[in-house]
PDB file of N, CA and C in Angstrom:
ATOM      1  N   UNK A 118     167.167  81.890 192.747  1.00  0.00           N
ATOM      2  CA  UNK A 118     166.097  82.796 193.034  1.00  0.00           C
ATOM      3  C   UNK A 118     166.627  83.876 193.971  1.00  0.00           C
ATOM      4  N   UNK A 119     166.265  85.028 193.786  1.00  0.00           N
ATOM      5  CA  UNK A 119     166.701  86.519 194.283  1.00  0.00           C
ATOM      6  C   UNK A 119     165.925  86.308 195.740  1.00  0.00           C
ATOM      7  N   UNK A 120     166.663  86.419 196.086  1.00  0.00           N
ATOM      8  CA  UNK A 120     165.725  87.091 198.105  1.00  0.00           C
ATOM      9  C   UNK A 120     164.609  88.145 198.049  1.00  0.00           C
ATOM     10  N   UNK A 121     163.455  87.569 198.938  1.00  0.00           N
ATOM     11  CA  UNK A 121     162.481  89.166 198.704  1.00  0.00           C
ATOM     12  C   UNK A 121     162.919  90.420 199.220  1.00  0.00           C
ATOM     13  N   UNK A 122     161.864  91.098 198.414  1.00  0.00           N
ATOM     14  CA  UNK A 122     162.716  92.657 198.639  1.00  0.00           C
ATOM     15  C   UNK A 122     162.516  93.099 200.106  1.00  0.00           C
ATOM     16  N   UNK A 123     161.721  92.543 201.309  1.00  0.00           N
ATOM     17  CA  UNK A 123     162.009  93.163 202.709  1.00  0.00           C
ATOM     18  C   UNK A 123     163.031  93.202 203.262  1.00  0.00           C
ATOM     19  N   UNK A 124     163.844  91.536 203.506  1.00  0.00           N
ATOM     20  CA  UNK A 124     165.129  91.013 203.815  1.00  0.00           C
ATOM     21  C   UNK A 124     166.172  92.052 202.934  1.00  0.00           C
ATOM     22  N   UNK A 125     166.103  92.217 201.767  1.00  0.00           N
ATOM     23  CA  UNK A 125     167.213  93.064 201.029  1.00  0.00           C
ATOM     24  C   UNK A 125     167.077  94.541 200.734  1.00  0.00           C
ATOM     25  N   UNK A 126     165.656  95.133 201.153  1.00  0.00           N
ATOM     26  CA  UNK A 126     165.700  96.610 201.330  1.00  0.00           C
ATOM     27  C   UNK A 126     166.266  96.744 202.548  1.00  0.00           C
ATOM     28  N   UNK A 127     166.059  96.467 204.025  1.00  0.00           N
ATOM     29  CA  UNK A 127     166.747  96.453 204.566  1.00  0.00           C
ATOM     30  C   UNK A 127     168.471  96.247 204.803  1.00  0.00           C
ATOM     31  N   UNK A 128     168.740  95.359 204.359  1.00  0.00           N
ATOM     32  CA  UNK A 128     170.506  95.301 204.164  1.00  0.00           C
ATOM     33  C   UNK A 128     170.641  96.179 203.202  1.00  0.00           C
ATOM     34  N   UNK A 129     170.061  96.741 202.317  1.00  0.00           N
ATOM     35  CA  UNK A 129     170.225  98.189 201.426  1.00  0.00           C
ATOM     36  C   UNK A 129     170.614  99.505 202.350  1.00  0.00           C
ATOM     37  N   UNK A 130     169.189  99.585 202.963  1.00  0.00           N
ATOM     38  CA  UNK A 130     169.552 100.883 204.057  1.00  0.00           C
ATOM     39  C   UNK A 130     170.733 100.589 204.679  1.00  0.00           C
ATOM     40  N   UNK A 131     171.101  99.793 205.672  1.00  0.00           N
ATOM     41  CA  UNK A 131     171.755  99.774 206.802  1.00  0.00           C
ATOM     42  C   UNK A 131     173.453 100.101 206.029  1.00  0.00           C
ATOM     43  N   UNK A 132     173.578  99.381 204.435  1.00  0.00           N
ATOM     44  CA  UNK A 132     174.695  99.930 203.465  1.00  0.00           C
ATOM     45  C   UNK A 132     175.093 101.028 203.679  1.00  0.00           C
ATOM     46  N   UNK A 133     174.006 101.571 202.983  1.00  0.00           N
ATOM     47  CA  UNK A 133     173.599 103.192 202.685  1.00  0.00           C
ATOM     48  C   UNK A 133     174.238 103.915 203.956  1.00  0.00           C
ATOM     49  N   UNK A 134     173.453 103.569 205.105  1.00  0.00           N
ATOM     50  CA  UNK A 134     173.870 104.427 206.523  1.00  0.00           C
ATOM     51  C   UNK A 134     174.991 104.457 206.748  1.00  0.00           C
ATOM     52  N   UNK A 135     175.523 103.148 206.696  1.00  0.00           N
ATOM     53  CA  UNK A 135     177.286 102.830 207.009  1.00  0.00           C
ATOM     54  C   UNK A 135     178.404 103.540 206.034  1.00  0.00           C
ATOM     55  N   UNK A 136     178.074 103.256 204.638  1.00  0.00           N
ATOM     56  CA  UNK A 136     178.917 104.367 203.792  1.00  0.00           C
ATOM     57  C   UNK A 136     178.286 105.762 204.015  1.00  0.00           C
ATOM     58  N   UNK A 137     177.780 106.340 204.431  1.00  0.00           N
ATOM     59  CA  UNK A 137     177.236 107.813 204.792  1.00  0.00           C
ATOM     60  C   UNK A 137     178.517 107.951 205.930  1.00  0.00           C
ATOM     61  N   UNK A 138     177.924 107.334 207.084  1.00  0.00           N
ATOM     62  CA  UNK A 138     178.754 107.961 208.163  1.00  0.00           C
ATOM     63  C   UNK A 138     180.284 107.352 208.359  1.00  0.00           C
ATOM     64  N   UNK A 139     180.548 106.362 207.175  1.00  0.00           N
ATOM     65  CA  UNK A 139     182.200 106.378 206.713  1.00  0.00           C
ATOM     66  C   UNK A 139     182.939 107.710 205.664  1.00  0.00           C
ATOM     67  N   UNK A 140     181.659 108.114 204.978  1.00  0.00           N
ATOM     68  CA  UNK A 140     182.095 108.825 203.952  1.00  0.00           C
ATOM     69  C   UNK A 140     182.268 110.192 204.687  1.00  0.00           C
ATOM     70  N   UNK A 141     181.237 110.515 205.820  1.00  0.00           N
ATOM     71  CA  UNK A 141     181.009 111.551 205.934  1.00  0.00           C
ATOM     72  C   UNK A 141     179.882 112.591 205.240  1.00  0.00           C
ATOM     73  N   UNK A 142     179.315 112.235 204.048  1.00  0.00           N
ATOM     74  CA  UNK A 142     178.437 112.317 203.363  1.00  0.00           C
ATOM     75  C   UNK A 142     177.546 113.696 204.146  1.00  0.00           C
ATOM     76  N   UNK A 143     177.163 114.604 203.235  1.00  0.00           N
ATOM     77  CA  UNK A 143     175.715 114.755 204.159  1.00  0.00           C
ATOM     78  C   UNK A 143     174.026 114.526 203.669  1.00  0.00           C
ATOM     79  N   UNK A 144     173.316 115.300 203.810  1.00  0.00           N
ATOM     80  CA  UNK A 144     172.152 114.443 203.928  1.00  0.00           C
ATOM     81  C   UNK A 144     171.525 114.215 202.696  1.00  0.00           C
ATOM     82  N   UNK A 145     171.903 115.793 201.602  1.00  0.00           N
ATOM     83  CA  UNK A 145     171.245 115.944 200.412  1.00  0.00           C
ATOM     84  C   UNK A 145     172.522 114.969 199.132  1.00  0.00           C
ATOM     85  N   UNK A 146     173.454 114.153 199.769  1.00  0.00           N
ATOM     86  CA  UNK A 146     174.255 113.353 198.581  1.00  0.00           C
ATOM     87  C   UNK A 146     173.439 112.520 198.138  1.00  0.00           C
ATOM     88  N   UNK A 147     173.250 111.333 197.177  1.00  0.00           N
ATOM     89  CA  UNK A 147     172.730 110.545 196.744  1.00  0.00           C
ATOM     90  C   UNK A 147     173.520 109.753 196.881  1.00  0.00           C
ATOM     91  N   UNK A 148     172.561 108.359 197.811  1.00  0.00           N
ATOM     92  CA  UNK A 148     173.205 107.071 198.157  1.00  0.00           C
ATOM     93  C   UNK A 148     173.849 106.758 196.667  1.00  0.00           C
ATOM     94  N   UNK A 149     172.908 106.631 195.433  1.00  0.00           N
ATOM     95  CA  UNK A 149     174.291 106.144 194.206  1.00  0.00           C
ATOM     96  C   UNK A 149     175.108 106.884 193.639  1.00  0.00           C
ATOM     97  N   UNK A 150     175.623 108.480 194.154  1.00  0.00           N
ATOM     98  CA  UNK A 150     176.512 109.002 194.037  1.00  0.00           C
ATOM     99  C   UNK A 150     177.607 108.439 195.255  1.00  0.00           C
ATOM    100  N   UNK A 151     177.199 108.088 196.237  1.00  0.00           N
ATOM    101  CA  UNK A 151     178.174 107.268 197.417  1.00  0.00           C
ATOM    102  C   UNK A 151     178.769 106.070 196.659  1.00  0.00           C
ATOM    103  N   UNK A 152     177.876 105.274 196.113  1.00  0.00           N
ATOM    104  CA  UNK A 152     178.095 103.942 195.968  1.00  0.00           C
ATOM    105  C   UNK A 152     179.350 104.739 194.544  1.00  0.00           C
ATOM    106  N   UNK A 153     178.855 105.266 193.737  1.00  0.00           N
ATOM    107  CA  UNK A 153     179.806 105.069 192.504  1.00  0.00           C
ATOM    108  C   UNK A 153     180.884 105.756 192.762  1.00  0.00           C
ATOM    109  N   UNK A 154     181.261 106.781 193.967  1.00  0.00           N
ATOM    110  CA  UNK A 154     182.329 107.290 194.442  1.00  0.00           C
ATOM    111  C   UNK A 154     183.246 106.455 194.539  1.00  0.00           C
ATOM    112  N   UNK A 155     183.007 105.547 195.828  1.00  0.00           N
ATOM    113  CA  UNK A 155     183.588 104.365 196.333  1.00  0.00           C
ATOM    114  C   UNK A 155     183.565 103.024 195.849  1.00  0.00           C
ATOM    115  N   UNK A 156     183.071 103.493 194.278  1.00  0.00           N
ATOM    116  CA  UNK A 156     182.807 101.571 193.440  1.00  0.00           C
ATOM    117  C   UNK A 156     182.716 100.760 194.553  1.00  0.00           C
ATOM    118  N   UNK A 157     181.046 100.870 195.214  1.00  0.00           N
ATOM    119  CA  UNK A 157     180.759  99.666 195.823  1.00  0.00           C
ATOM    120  C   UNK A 157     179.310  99.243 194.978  1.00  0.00           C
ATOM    121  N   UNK A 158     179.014  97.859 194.776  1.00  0.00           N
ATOM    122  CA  UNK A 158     177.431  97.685 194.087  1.00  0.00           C
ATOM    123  C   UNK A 158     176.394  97.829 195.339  1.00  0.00           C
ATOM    124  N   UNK A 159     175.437  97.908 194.836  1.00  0.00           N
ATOM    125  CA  UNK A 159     174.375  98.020 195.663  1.00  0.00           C
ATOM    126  C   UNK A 159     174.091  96.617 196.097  1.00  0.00           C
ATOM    127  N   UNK A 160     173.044  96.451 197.391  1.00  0.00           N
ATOM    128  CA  UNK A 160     173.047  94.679 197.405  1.00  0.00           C
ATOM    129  C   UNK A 160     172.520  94.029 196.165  1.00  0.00           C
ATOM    130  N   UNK A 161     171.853  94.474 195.839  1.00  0.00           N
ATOM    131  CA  UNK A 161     171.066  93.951 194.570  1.00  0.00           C
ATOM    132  C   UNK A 161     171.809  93.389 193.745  1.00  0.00           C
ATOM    133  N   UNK A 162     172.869  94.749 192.963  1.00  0.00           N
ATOM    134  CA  UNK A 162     173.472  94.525 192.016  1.00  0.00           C
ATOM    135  C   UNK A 162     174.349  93.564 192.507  1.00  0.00           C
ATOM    136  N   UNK A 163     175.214  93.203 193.328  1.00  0.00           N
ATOM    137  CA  UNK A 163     176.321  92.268 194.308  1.00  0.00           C
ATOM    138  C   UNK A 163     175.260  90.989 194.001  1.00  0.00           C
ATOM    139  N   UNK A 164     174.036  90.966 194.449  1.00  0.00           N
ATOM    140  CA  UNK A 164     173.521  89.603 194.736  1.00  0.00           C
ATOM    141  C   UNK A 164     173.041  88.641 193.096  1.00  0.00           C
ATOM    142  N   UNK A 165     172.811  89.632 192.244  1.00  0.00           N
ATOM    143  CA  UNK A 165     172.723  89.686 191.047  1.00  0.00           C
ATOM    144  C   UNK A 165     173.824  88.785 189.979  1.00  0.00           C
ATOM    145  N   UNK A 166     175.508  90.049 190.335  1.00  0.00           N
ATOM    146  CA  UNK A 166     176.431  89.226 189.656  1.00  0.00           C
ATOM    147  C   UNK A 166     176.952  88.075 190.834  1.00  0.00           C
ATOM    148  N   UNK A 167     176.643  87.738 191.751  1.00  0.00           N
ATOM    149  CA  UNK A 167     176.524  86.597 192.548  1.00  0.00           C
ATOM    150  C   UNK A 167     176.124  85.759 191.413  1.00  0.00           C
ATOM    151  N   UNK A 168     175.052  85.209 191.790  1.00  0.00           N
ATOM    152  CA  UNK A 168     173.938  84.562 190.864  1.00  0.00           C
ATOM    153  C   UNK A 168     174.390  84.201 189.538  1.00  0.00           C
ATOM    154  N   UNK A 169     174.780  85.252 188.829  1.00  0.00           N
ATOM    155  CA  UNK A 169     174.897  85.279 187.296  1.00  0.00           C
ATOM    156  C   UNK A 169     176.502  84.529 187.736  1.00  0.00           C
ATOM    157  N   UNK A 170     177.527  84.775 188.555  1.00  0.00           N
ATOM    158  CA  UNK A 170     179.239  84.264 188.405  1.00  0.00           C
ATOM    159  C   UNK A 170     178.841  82.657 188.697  1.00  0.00           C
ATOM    160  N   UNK A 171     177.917  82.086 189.647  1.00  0.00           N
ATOM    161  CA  UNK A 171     177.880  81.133 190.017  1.00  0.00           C
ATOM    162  C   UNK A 171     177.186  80.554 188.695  1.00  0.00           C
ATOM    163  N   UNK A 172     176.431  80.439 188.722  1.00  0.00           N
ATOM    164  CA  UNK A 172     175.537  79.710 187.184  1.00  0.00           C
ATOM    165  C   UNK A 172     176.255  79.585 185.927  1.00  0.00           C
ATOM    166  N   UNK A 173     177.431  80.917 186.016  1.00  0.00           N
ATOM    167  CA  UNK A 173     178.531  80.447 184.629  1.00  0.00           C
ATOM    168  C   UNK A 173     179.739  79.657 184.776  1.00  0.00           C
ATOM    169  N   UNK A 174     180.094  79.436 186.183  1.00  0.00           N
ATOM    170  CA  UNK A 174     181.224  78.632 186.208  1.00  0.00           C
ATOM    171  C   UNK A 174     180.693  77.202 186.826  1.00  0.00           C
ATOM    172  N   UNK A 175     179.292  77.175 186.780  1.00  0.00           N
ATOM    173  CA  UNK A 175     178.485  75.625 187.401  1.00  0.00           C
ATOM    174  C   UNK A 175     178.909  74.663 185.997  1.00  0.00           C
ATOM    175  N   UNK A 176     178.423  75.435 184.746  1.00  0.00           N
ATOM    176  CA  UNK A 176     178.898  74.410 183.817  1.00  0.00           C
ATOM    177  C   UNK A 176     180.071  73.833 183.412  1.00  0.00           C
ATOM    178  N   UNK A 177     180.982  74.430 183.987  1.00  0.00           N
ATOM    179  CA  UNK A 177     182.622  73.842 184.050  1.00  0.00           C
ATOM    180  C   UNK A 177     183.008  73.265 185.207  1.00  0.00           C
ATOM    181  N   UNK A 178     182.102  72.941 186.189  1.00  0.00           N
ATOM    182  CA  UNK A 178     182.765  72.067 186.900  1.00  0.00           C
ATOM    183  C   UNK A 178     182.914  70.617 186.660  1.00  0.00           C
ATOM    184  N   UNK A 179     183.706  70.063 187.800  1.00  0.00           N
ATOM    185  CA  UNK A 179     183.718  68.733 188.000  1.00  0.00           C
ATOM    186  C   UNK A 179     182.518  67.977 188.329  1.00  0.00           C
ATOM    187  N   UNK A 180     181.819  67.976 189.514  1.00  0.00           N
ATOM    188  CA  UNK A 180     180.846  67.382 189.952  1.00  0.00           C
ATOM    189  C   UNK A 180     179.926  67.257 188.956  1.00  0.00           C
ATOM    190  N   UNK A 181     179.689  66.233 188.848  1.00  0.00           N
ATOM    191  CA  UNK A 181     177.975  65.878 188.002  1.00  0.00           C
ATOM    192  C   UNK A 181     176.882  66.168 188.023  1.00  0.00           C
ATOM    193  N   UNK A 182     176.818  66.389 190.032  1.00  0.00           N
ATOM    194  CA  UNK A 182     175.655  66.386 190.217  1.00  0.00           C
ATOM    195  C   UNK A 182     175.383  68.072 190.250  1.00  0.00           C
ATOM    196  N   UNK A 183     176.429  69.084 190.500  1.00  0.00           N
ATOM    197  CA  UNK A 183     176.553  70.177 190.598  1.00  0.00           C
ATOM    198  C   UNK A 183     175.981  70.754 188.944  1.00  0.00           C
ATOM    199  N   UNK A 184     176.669  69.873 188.208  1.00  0.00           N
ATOM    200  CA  UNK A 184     176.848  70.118 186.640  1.00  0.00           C
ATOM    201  C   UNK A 184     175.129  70.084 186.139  1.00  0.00           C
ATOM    202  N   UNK A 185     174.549  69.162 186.892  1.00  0.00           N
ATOM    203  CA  UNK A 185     173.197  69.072 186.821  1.00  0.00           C
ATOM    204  C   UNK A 185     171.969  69.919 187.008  1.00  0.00           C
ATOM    205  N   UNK A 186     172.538  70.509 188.041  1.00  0.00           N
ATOM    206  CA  UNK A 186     171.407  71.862 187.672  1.00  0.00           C
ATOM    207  C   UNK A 186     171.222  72.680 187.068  1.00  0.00           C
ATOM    208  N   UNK A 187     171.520  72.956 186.232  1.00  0.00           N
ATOM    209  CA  UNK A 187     171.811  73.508 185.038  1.00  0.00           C
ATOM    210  C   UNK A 187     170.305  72.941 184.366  1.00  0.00           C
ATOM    211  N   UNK A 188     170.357  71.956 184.490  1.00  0.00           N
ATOM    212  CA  UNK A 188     169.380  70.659 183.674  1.00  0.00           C
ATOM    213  C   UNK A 188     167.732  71.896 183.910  1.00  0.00           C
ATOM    214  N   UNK A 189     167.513  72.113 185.433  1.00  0.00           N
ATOM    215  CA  UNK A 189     166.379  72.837 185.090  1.00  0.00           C
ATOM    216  C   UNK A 189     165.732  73.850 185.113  1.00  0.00           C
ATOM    217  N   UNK A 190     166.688  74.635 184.404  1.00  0.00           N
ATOM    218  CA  UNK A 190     166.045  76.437 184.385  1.00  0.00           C
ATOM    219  C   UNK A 190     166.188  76.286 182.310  1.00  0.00           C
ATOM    220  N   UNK A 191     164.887  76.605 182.154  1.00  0.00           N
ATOM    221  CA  UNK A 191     164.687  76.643 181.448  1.00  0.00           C
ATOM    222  C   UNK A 191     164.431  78.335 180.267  1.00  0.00           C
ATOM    223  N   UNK A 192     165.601  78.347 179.145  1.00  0.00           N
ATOM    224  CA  UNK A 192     165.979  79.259 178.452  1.00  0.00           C
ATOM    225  C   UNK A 192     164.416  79.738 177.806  1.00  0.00           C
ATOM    226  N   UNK A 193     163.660  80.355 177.950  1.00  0.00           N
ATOM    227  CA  UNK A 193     162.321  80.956 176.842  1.00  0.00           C
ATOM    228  C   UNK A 193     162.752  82.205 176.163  1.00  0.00           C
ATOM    229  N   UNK A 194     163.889  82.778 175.865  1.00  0.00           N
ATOM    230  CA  UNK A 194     164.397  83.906 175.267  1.00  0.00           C
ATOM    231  C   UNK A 194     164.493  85.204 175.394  1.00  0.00           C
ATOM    232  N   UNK A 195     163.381  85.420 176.844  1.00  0.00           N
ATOM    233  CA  UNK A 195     162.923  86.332 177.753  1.00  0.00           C
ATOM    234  C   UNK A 195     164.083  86.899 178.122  1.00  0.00           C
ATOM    235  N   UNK A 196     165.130  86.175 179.046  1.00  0.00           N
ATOM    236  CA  UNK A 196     165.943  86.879 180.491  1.00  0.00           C
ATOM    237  C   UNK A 196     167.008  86.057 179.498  1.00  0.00           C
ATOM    238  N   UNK A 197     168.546  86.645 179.566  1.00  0.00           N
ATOM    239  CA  UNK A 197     169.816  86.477 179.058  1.00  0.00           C
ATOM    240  C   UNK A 197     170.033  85.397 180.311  1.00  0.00           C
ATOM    241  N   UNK A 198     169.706  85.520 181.289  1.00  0.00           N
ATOM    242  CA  UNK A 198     169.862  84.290 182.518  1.00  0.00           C
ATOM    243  C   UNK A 198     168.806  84.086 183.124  1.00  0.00           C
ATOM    244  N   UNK A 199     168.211  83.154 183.070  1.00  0.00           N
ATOM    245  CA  UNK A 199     167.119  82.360 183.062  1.00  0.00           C
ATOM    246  C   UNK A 199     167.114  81.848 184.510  1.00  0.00           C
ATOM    247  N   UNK A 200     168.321  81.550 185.083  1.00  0.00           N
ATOM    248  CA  UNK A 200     168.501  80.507 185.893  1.00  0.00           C
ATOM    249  C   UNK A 200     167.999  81.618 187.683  1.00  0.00           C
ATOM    250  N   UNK A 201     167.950  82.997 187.158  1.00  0.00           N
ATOM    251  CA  UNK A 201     167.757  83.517 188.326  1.00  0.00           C
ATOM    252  C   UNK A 201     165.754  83.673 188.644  1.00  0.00           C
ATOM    253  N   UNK A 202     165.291  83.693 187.197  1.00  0.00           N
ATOM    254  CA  UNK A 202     163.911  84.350 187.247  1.00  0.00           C
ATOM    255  C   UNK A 202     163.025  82.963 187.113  1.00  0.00           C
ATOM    256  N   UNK A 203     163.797  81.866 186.557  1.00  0.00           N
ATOM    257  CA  UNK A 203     162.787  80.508 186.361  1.00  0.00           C
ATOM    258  C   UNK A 203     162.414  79.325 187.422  1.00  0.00           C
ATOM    259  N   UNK A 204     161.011  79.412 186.905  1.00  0.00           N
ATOM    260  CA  UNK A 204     160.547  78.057 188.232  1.00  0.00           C
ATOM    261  C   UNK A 204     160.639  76.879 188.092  1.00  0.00           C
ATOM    262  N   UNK A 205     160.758  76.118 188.996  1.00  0.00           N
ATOM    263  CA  UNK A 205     160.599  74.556 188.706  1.00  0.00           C
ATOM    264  C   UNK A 205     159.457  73.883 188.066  1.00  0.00           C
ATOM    265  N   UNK A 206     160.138  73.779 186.890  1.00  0.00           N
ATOM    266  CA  UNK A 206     159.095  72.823 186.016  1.00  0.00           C
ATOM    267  C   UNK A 206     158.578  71.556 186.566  1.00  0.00           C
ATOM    268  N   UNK A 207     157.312  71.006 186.619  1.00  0.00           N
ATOM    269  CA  UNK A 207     156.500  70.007 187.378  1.00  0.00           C
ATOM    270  C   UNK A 207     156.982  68.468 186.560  1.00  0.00           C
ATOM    271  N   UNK A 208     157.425  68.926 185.299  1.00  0.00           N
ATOM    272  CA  UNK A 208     158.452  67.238 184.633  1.00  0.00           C
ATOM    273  C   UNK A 208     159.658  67.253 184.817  1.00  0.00           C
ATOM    274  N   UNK A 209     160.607  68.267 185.324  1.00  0.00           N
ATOM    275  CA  UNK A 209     161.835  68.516 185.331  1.00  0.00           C
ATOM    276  C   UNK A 209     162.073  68.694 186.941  1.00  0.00           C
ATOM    277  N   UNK A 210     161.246  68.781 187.960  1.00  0.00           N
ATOM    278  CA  UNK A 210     161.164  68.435 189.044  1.00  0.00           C
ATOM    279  C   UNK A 210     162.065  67.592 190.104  1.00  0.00           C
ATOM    280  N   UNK A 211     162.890  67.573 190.484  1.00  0.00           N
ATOM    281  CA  UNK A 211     163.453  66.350 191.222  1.00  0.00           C
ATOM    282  C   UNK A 211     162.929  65.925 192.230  1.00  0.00           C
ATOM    283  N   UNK A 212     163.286  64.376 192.508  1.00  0.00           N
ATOM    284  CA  UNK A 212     162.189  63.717 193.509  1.00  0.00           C
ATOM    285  C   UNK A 212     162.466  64.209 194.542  1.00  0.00           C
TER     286      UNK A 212
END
């Protein structure tokens, strides 16, 4: 599950400010003309392929129990990754 957007608009700005006054930037640039200058992702996008790298290399691990969560995000054909937007099912639940 994604962090709410207060906690991560904030670490957005404070990005934004820091590549400004690294870049030198001035006021009328566009923060995603900064970001794609300097190929950095936005937090979003960073927290995003987070999410999505972890959930694809969970099914190749070792651990079982790691291997197991997997078990409950459930695919409805909606989202290509499921595992970031889906809730805990009330039969698939762990105790």
């Amino acid at each position: 599950m994604l962090p709410q957007s207060g906690p991560k608009k904030s670490v957005q700005i404070i990005q934004n400010k820091l590549l400004r006054i690294i870049t030198g930037a001035p006021w009328f640039v566009r923060n995603s003309t900064i970001h794609h200058d300097l190929k950095i992702d936005s937090i979003d996008n960073y927290i995003t392929k987070l999410s999505r790298n972890f959930f694809n290399t969970i099914a190749t691990d070792e651990n079982p129990l790691i291997k197991a969560q997997t078990i409950f995000t459930q695919l409805n054909g909606k989202y290509k990754y499921p595992f970031s937007t889906s809730k805990w099912n009330r039969s698939l639940k762990p105790p």
